Coordinates of C-alpha atoms in Angstrom, one line a residue:
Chain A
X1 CA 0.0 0.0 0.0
X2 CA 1.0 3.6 -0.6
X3 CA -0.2 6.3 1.1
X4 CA 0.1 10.1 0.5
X5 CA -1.0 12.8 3.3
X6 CA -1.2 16.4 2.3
X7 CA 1.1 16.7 -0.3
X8 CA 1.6 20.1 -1.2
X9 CA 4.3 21.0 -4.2
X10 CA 5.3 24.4 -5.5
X11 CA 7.4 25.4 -8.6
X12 CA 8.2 29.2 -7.3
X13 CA 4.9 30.7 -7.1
X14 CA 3.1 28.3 -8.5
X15 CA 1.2 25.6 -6.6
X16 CA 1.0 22.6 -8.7
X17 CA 0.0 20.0 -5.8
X18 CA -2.5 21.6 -3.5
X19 CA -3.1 19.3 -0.3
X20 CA -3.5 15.7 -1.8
X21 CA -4.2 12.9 0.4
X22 CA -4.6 9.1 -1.3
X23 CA -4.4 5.9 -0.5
X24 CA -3.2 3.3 -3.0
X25 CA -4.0 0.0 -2.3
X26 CA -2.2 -3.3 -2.9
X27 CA -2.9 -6.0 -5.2
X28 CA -5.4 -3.5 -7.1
X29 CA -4.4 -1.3 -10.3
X30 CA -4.4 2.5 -8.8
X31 CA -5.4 5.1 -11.2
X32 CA -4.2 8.5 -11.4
X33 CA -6.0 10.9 -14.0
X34 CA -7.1 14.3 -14.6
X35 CA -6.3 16.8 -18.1
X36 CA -3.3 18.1 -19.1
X37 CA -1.5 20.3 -15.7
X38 CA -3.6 18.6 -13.7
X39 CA -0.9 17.8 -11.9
X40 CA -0.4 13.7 -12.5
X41 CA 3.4 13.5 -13.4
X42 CA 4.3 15.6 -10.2
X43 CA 2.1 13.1 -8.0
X44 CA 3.8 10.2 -9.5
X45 CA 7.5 11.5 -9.3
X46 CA 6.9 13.0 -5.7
X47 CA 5.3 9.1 -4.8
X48 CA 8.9 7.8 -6.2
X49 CA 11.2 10.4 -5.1
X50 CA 12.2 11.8 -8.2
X51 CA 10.5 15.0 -6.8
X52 CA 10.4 16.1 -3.3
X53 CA 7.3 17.3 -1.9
X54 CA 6.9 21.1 -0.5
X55 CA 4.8 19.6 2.4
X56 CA 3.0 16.3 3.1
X57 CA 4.1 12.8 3.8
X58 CA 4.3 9.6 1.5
X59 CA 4.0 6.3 3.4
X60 CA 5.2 2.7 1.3
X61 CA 3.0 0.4 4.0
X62 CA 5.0 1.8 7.5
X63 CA 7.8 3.5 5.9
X64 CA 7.8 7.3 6.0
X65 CA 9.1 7.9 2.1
X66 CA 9.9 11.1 2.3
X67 CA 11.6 11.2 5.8
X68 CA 14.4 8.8 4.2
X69 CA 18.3 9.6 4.1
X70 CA 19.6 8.2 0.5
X71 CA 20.6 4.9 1.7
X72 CA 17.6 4.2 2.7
X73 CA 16.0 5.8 -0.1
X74 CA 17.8 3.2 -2.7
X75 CA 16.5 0.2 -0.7
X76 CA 13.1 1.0 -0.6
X77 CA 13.6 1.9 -4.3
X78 CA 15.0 -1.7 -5.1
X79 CA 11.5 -2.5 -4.9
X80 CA 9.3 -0.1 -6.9
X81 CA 9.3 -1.1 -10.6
X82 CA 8.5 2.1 -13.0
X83 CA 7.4 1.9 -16.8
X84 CA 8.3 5.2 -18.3
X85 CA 6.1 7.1 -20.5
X86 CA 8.5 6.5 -23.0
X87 CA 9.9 3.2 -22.3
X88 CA 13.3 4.6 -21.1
X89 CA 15.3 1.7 -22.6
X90 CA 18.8 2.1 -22.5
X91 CA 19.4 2.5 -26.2
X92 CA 23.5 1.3 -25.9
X93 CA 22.2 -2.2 -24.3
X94 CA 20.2 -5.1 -26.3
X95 CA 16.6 -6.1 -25.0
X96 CA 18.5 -8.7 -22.6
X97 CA 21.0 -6.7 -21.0
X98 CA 17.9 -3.5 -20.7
X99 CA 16.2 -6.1 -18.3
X100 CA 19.2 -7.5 -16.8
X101 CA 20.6 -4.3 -16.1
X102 CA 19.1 -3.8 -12.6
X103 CA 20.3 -7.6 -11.3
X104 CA 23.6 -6.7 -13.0
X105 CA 24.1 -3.9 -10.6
X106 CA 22.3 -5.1 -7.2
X107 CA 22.3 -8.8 -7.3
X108 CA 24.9 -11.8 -6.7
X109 CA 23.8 -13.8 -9.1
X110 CA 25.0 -16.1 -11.9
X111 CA 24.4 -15.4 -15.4
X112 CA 22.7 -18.3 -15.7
X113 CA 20.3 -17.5 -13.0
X114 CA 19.5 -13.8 -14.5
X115 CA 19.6 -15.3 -18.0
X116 CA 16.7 -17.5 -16.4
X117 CA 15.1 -14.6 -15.2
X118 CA 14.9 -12.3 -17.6
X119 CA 13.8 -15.2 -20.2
X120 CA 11.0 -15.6 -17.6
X121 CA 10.1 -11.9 -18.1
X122 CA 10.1 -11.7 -21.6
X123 CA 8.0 -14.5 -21.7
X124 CA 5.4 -12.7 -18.8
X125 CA 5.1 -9.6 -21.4
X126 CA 5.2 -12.4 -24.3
X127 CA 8.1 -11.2 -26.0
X128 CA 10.2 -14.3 -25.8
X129 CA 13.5 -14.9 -27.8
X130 CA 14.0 -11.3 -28.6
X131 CA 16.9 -10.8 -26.1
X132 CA 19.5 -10.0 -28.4
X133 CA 17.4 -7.3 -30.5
X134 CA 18.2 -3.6 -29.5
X135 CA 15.5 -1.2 -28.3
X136 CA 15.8 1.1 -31.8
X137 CA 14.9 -2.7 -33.5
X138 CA 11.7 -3.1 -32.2
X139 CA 8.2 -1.7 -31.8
X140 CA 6.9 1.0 -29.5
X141 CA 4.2 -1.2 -28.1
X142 CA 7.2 -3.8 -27.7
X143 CA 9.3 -1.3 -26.6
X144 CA 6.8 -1.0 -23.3
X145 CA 6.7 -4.3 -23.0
X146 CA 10.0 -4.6 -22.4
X147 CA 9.8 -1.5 -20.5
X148 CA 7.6 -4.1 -17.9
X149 CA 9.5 -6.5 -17.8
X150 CA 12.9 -4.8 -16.7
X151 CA 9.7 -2.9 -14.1
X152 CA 9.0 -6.0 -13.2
X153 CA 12.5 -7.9 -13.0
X154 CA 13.5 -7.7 -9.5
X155 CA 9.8 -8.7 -8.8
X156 CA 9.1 -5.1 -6.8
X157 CA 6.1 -4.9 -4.3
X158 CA 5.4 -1.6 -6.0
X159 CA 4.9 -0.7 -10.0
X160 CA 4.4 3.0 -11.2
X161 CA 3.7 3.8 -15.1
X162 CA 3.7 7.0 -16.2
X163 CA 1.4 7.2 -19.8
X164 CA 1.9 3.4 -20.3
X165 CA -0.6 3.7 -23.3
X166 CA 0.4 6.8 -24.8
X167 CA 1.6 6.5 -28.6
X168 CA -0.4 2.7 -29.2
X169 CA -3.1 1.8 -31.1
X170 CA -6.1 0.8 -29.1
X171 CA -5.5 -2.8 -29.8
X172 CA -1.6 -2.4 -28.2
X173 CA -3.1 -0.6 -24.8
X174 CA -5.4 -3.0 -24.3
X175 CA -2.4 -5.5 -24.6
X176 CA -0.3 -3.7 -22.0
X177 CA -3.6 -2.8 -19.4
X178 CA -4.2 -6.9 -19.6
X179 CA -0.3 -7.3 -19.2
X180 CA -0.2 -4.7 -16.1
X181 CA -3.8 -5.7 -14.4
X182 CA -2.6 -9.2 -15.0
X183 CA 1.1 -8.5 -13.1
X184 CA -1.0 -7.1 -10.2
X185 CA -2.6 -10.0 -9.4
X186 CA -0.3 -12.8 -9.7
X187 CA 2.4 -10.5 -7.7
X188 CA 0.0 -8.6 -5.7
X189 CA 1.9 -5.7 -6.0
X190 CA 0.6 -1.7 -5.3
X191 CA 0.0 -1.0 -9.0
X192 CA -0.3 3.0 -9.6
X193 CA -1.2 4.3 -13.0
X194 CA -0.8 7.7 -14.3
X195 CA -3.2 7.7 -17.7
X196 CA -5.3 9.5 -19.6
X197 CA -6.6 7.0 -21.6
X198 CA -10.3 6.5 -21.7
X199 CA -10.4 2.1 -22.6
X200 CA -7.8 1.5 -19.1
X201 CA -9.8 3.7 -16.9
X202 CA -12.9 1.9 -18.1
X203 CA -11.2 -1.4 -18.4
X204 CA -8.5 -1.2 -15.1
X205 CA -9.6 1.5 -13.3
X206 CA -9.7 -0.4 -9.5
X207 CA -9.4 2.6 -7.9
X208 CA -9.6 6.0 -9.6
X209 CA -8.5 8.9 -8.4
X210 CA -8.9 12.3 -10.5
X211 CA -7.3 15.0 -9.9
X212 CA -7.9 18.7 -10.7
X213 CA -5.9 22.0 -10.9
X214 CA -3.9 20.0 -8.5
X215 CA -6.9 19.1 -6.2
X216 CA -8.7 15.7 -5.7
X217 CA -11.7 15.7 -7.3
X218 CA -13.2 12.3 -7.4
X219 CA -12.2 8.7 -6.0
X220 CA -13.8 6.0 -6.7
X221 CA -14.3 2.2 -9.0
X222 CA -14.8 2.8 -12.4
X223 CA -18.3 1.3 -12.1
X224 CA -18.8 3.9 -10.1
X225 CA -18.3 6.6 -13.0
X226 CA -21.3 6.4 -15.0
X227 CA -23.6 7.0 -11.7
X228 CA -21.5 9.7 -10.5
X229 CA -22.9 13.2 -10.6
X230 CA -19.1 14.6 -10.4
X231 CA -19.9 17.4 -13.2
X232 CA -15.7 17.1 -13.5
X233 CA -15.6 13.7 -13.7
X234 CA -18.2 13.4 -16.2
X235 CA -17.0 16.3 -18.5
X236 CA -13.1 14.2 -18.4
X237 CA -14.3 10.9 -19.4
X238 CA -16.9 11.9 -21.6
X239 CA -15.3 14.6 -23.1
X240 CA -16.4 14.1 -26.8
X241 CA -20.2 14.8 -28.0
X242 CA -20.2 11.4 -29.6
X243 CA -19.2 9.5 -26.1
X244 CA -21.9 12.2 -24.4
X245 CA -24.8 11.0 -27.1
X246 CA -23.7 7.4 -26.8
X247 CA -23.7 7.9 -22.8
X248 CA -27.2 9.2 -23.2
X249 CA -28.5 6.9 -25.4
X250 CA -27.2 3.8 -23.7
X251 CA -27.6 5.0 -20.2
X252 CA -30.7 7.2 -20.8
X253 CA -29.6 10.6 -18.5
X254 CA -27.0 13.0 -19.0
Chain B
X1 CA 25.2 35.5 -16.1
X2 CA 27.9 36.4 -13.3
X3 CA 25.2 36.3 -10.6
X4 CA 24.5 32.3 -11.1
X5 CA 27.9 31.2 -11.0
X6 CA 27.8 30.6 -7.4
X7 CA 24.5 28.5 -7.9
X8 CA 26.2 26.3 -10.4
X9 CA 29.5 26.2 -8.8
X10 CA 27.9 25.0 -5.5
X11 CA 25.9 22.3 -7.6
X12 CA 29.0 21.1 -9.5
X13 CA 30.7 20.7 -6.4
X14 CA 27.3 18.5 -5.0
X15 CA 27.7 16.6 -8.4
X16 CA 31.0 16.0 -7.6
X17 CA 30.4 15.0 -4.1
X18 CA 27.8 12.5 -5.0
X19 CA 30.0 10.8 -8.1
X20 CA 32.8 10.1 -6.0
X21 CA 31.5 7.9 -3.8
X22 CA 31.4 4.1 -3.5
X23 CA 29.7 1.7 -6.6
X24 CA 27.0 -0.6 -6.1
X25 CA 28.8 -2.6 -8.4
X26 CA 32.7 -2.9 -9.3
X27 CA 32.4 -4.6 -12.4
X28 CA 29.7 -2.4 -13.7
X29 CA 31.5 0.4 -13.2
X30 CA 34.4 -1.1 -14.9
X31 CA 32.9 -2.4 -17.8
X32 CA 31.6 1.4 -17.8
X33 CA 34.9 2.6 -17.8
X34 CA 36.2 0.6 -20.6
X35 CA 34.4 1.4 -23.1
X36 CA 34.2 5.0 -22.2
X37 CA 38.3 4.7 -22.4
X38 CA 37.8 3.1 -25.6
X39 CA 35.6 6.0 -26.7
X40 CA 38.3 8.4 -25.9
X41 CA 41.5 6.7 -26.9
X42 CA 40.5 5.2 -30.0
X43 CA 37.4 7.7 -30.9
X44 CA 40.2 11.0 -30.6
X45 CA 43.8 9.5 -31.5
X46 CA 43.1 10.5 -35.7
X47 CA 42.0 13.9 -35.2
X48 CA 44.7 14.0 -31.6
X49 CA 47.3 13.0 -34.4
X50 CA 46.5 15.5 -37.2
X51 CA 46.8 18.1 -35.2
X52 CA 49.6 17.3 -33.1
X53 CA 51.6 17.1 -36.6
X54 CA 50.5 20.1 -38.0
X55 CA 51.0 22.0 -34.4
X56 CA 54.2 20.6 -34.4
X57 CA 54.8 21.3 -38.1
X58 CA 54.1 25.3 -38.3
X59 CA 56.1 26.0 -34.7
X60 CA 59.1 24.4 -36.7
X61 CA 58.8 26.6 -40.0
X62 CA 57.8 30.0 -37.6
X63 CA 60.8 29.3 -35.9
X64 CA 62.9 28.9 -39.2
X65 CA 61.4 31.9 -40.4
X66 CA 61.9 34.2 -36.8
X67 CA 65.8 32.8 -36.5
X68 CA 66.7 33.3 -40.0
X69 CA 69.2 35.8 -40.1
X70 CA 69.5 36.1 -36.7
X71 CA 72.8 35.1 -34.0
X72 CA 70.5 32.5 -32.4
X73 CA 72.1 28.6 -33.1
X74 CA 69.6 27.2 -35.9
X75 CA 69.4 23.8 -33.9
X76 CA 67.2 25.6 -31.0
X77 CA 64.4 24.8 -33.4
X78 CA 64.7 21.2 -32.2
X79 CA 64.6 22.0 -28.7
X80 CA 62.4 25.2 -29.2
X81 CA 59.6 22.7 -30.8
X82 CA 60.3 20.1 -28.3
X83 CA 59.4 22.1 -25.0
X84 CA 57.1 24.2 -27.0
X85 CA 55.0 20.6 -27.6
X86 CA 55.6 19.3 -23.9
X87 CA 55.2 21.9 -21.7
X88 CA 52.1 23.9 -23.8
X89 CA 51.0 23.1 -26.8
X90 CA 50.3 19.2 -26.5
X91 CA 48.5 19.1 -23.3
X92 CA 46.3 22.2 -24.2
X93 CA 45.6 21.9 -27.9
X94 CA 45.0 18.2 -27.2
X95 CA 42.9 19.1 -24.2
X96 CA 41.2 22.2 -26.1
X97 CA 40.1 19.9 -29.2
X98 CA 38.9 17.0 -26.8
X99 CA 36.6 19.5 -25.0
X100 CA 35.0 20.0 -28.3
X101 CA 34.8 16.4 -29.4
X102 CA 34.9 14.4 -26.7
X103 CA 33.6 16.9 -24.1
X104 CA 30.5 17.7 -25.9
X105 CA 29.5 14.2 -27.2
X106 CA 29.7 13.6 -23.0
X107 CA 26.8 16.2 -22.8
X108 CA 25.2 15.4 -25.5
X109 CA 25.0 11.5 -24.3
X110 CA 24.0 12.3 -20.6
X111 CA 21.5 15.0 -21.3
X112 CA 19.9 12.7 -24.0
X113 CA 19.7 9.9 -21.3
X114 CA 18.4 12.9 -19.1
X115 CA 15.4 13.5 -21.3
X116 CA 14.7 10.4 -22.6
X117 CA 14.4 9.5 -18.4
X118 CA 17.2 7.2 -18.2
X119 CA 18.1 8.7 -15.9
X120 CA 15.3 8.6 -14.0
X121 CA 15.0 5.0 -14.8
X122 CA 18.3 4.5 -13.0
X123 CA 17.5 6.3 -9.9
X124 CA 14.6 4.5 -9.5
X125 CA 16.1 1.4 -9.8
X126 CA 18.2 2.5 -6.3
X127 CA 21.4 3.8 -8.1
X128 CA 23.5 6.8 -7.6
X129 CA 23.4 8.1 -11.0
X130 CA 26.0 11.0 -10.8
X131 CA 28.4 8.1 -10.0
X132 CA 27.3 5.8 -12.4
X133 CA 27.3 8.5 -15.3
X134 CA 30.3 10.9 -14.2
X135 CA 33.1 8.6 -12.0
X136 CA 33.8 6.0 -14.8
X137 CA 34.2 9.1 -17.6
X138 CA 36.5 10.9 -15.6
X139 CA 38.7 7.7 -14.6
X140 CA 39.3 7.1 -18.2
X141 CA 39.7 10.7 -19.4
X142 CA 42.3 10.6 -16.6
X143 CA 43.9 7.2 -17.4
X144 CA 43.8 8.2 -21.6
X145 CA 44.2 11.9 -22.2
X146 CA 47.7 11.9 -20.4
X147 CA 48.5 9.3 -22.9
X148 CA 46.9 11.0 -25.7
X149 CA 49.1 14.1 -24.8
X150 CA 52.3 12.6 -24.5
X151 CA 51.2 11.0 -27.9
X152 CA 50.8 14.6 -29.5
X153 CA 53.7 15.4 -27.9
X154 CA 56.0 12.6 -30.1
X155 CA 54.0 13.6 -33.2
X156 CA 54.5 17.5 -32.8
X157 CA 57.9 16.9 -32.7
X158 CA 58.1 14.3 -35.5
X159 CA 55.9 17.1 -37.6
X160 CA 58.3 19.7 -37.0
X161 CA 61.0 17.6 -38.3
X162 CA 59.4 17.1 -41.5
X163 CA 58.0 20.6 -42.1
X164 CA 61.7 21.6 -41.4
X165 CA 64.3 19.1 -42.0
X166 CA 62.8 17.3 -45.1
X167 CA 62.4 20.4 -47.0
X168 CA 65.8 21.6 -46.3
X169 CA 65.2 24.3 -44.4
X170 CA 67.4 22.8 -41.3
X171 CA 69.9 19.9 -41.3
X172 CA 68.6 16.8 -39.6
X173 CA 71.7 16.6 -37.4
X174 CA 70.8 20.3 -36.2
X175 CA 66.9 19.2 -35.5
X176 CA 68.1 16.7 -33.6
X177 CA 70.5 18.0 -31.5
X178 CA 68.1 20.7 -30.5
X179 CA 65.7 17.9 -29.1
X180 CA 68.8 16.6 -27.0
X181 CA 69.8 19.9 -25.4
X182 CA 68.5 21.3 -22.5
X183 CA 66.6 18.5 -21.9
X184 CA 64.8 18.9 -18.4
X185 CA 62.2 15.8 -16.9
X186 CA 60.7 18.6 -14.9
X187 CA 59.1 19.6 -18.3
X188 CA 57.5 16.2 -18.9
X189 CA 56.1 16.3 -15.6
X190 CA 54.5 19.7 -16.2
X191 CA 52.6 18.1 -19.1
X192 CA 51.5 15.5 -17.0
X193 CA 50.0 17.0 -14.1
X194 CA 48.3 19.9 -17.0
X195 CA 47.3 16.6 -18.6
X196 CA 45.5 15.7 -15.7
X197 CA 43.8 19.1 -14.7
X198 CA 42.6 19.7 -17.9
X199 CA 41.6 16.0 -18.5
X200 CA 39.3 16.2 -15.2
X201 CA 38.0 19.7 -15.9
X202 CA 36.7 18.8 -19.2
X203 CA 35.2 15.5 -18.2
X204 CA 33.5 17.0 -15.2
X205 CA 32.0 20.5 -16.2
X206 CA 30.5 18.5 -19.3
X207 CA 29.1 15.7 -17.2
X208 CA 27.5 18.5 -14.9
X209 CA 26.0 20.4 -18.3
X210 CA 24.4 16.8 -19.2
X211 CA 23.2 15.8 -16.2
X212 CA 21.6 19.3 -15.6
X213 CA 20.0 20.1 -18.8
X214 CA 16.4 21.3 -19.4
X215 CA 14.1 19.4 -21.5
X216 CA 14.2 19.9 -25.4
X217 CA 16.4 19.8 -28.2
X218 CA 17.4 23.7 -27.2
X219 CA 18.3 23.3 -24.3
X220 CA 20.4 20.2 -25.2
X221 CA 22.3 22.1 -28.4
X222 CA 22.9 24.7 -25.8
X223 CA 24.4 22.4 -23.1
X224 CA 26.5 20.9 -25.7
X225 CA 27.9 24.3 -26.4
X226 CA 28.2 25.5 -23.1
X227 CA 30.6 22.6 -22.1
X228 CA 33.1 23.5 -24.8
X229 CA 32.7 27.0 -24.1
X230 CA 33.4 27.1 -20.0
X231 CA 35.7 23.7 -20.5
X232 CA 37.9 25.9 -22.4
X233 CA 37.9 29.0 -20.1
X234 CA 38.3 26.9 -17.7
X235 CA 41.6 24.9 -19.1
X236 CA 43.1 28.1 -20.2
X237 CA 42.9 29.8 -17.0
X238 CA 44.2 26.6 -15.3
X239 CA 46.9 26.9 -17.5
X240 CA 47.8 29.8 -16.7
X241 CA 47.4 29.1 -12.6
X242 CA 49.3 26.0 -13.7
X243 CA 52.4 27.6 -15.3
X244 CA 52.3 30.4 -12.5
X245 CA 52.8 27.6 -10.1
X246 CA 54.8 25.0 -11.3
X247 CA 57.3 27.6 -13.1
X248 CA 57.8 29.7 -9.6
X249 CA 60.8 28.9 -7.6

C-alpha cells in the first residue's frame, strides 16, 4: 500500500500540488488521471522520489518515504518497478541486458540464473526470444513491453507507469492494461497508474482517483463513473459529443 | 550570467560530491569505464594525431622563419619545438580539441539519457546516477588523455622535423641535436600534471552540463555548447594558474 498525506508542491509561485491525500492499495491497479496540468506526473514523481514534496508525507505500508536519508532511499527503491512514458530503454544495451541491467548492478547472481530470469520476463510480457534485439529494432508497443518486464525484473512490491498507453493503437493498450492488471494479481503488488486513456480507466480502473488543478476531485471504482454526478468527472471521461450522445443513449440521462 | 555562478559552482561541487562515492557494483563500473576509455582513446587519437603534426609542423617553419638571419644557433628549433609541444601546446591543444569532441559528445550522451528518463530509470532502480554517469568518464579521461598528450607530444615533434628538415630548411643533425639539449624531466612532468587538470575539468563541467540540462532539443544544443565553451575557459585559465605555479621557484 502507498499512502500520501497532504502533499503540497510548488514550482516558485506556483502551486501545482494543493493538499493531496490518497491511499493506494495493494494488489489493485491504482489510477491517477485528470487533463493536461492537472498535476499527475508531479504526484507520480513526488510518490517515487524523483520530486520532493513542498509539504506532506508519502507512506510505502509503514515506511515514511519522504523522511528517508539516501541509503535508505535506494533500498526502498530496489523494490518499486516504474514503466516510463516512454519506455526509457537504454538505447547502448540489447533487450536482454535492458532487463538484466538492474540484477547486473544489485544482485549476486550467476548469469545463468539472470539469464533464467529475464527469459521468464520476456515470456510474462510475451516477448520471448528477442533478447538480443536492440530497443531502436523493435516496436513502440514492444518497446513497453520490455519497459515491464525490466519494471517488473526484481519482482518489486510496487509498479508505477507513467502514460503506459500513450503512442499505441487501441488494440496495443489494451495488450499492455491486460499485461499490467494481470502483473498485479499474480504478484499482488501496489499497482499505480498515471493515464489519460479512456479504454484503461474503463477497463483497469480499480481505484480512480482524478485529480484537478492539483486538487482531488473524485475517487472511486470505475463502475462507479457512469452514476457519479461529479460534473468534472463526467466532463473528463466523456469529453467528446459522440461519447456524451452514446452515454445518453445507452444510459438514458445525462 | 555572473550572478549564477555561485548556484552552479555549488551544484557542481554536490555533483562532484555524490559521483565520488562508492559503486554498487565494481564490475559495472568497470565495464563502464572501458568502453568509455575506448571512446576516448580510440574515438580521438586520428583527429589528436592531425593536429599534433601540424602544431608541431608550423612551430618548426615559424621558428625557421623568426631565426633566420639572426645570431641565435639554428638547432634551437629542435629544442624550441620540443618544450614548446611538452610543456604547452600538446597538453592544451589536445585538451582544447577534446573539449570539443569528446567533451560535448559527454553532454550530449548524458542529457539525451536525461530527457529520454534514463536517468530517471536508473535512480529508481536505487542507483547513484551521478556516479554511475560521471566517475567511470572521468577515470578514463584521466587514465587516456595523459596518454593521448604525451602522444601529440612525439608527433608535434616528429611534424616539426618534416615541415623543417625534409624540406631543407634545417639539417637533420641540427633538428636533432636541439631535441637533445637542454633537456629537463621537470618539463615532462609539467605536461602530465596539466594533462590531468585539464583532462578532469573537461570530463566533469561536461558531465555537470548533461546531467543538468532542461528538456528539449534547445536546451540540449545549448548544453553541448556551453561545455566547450566554460571547458575551455576553464583549461586556459588553469593553465595559466598551472604555469604560475609549477614555473615559480
Amino acid at each position: 500500500m502507498v499512502r500520501v498525506e497532504d502533499i503540497r508542491k510548488s514550482f516558485g509561485d506556483t502551486e501545482v500540488l494543493k493538499g493531496i491525500s490518497l491511499t493506494f492499495e495493494k494488489g489493485k491497479t491504482n489510477l491517477i488521471i485528470g487533463r493536461s496540468g492537472a498535476g499527475k506526473t508531479v504526484l507520480l514523481k513526488t510518490l517515487v522520489g524523483l520530486i520532493t514534496p513542498t509539504s506532506g508525507t508519502v507512506w510505502y505500508d509503514d515506511i515514511n518515504f519522504t523522511q528517508l536519508d539516501k541509503k535508505s532511499l535506494r533500498e526502498v527503491r530496489m523494490n518499486i518497478g516504474m514503466l516510463f512514458q516512454g519506455s526509457a530503454l537504454f538505447d547502448s544495451l540489447t533487450v536482454e541486458e535492458n532487463i538484466r541491467f538492474p540484477m547486473d548492478m544489485f544482485k549476486k547472481m550467476t548469469l545463468a540464473e539472470k539469464r533464467k530470469r529475464v527469459d521468464y520476463c520476456l515470456e510474462v510480457v510475451g516477448l520471448e526470444g528477442i533478447n538480443d534485439k536492440f530497443p531502436s529494432e523493435i516496436s513502440g508497443g514492444m518497446q513497453k513491453r520490455v519497459g515491464i518486464a525490466r519494471a517488473i525484473v526484481l519482482d518489486p512490491d510496487y509498479l508505477f507507469c507513467d502514460e503506459p498507453n500513450s503512442g499505441l493503437d487501441p488494440k496495443t493498450s489494451l495488450l499492455i492494461d491486460d499485461l499490467i492488471l494481470d502483473i498485479t494479481r499474480t504478484n499482488k503488488t501496489t499497482t499505480i497508474i498515471n493515464t489519460h486513456d479512456m479504454n484503461s480507466v474503463m477497463g483497469i480502473g480499480e481505484n480512480i482517483a482524478l485529480l484537478h488543478k492539483g486538487k482531488m476531485a473524485w475517487q472511486g471504482h470505475k463502475e462507479e463513473i457512469i452514476d457519479s454526478d461529479n460534473e468534472l468527472l463526467q466532463s473528463f471521461i466523456f469529453a467528446s459529443p459522440f461519447l456524451k450522445e452514446l452515454k445518453e443513449k445507452a444510459y438514458g440521462h445525462k | 550570467m555572473l550572478w549564477r555562478l555561485p548556484y552552479h559552482f555549488g551544484r557542481y561541487l554536490m555533483m562532484l560530491w555524490q559521483a565520488f562515492s562508492r559503486p554498487e557494483n565494481y564490475r559495472m563500473y568497470w565495464k563502464e569505464t572501458v568502453r568509455q576509455m575506448y571512446d576516448i582513446g580510440i574515438g580521438s587519437i586520428v583527429i589528436v594525431a592531425l593536429i599534433s603534426i601540424f602544431i608541431g609542423a608550423v612551430s618548426g617553419l615559424q621558428f625557421v622563419y623568426q631565426l633566420d638571419g639572426q645570431l641565435i644557433p639554428m638547432y634551437y628549433i629542435g629544442y624550441i619545438v620540443r618544450d614548446l609541444a611538452i610543456i604547452e601546446l600538446s597538453p592544451t591543444f589536445t585538451n582544447l580539441v577534446l573539449a570539443g569532441k569528446v567533451g560535448s559528445n559527454m553532454t550530449s550522451e548524458i542529457g539525451g539519457m536525461r530527457q529520454k528518463e534514463h536517468i530517471d530509470a536508473m535512480e529508481i532502480m536505487g542507483l547513484n546516477t551521478a556516479a554511475y554517469l560521471v566517475l567511470p568518464r572521468t577515470i578514463a579521461a584521466l587514465a587516456v588523455i595523459p596518454l593521448l598528450v604525451a602522444v601529440s607530444a612525439m608527433l608535434a615533434i616528429i611534424g616539426g622535423y618534416v615541415a623543417t628538415v625534409l624540406p631543407g630548411e634545417l639539417s637533420h643533425s641540427d633538428y636533432v641535436r636541439g631535441l637533445l639539449t637542454f633537456y629537463n624531466p621537470y618539463n615532462v612532468k609539467m605536461m602530465f600534471i596539466k594533462s590531468y587538470v585539464f583532462a578532469f575539468i573537461l570530463t566533469t563541467v561536461s558531465c555537470y552540463q548533461g546531467y543538468y540540462v532542461k528538456s528539449g532539443s534547445v536546451a540540449l544544443g545549448k548544453a553541448s555548447t556551453q561545455a566547450v565553451v566554460y571547458s575551455n575557459i576553464l583549461i586556459l585559465l588553469a593553465d595559466y594558474l598551472l604555469v604560475v605555479l609549477l614555473t615559480s621557484d
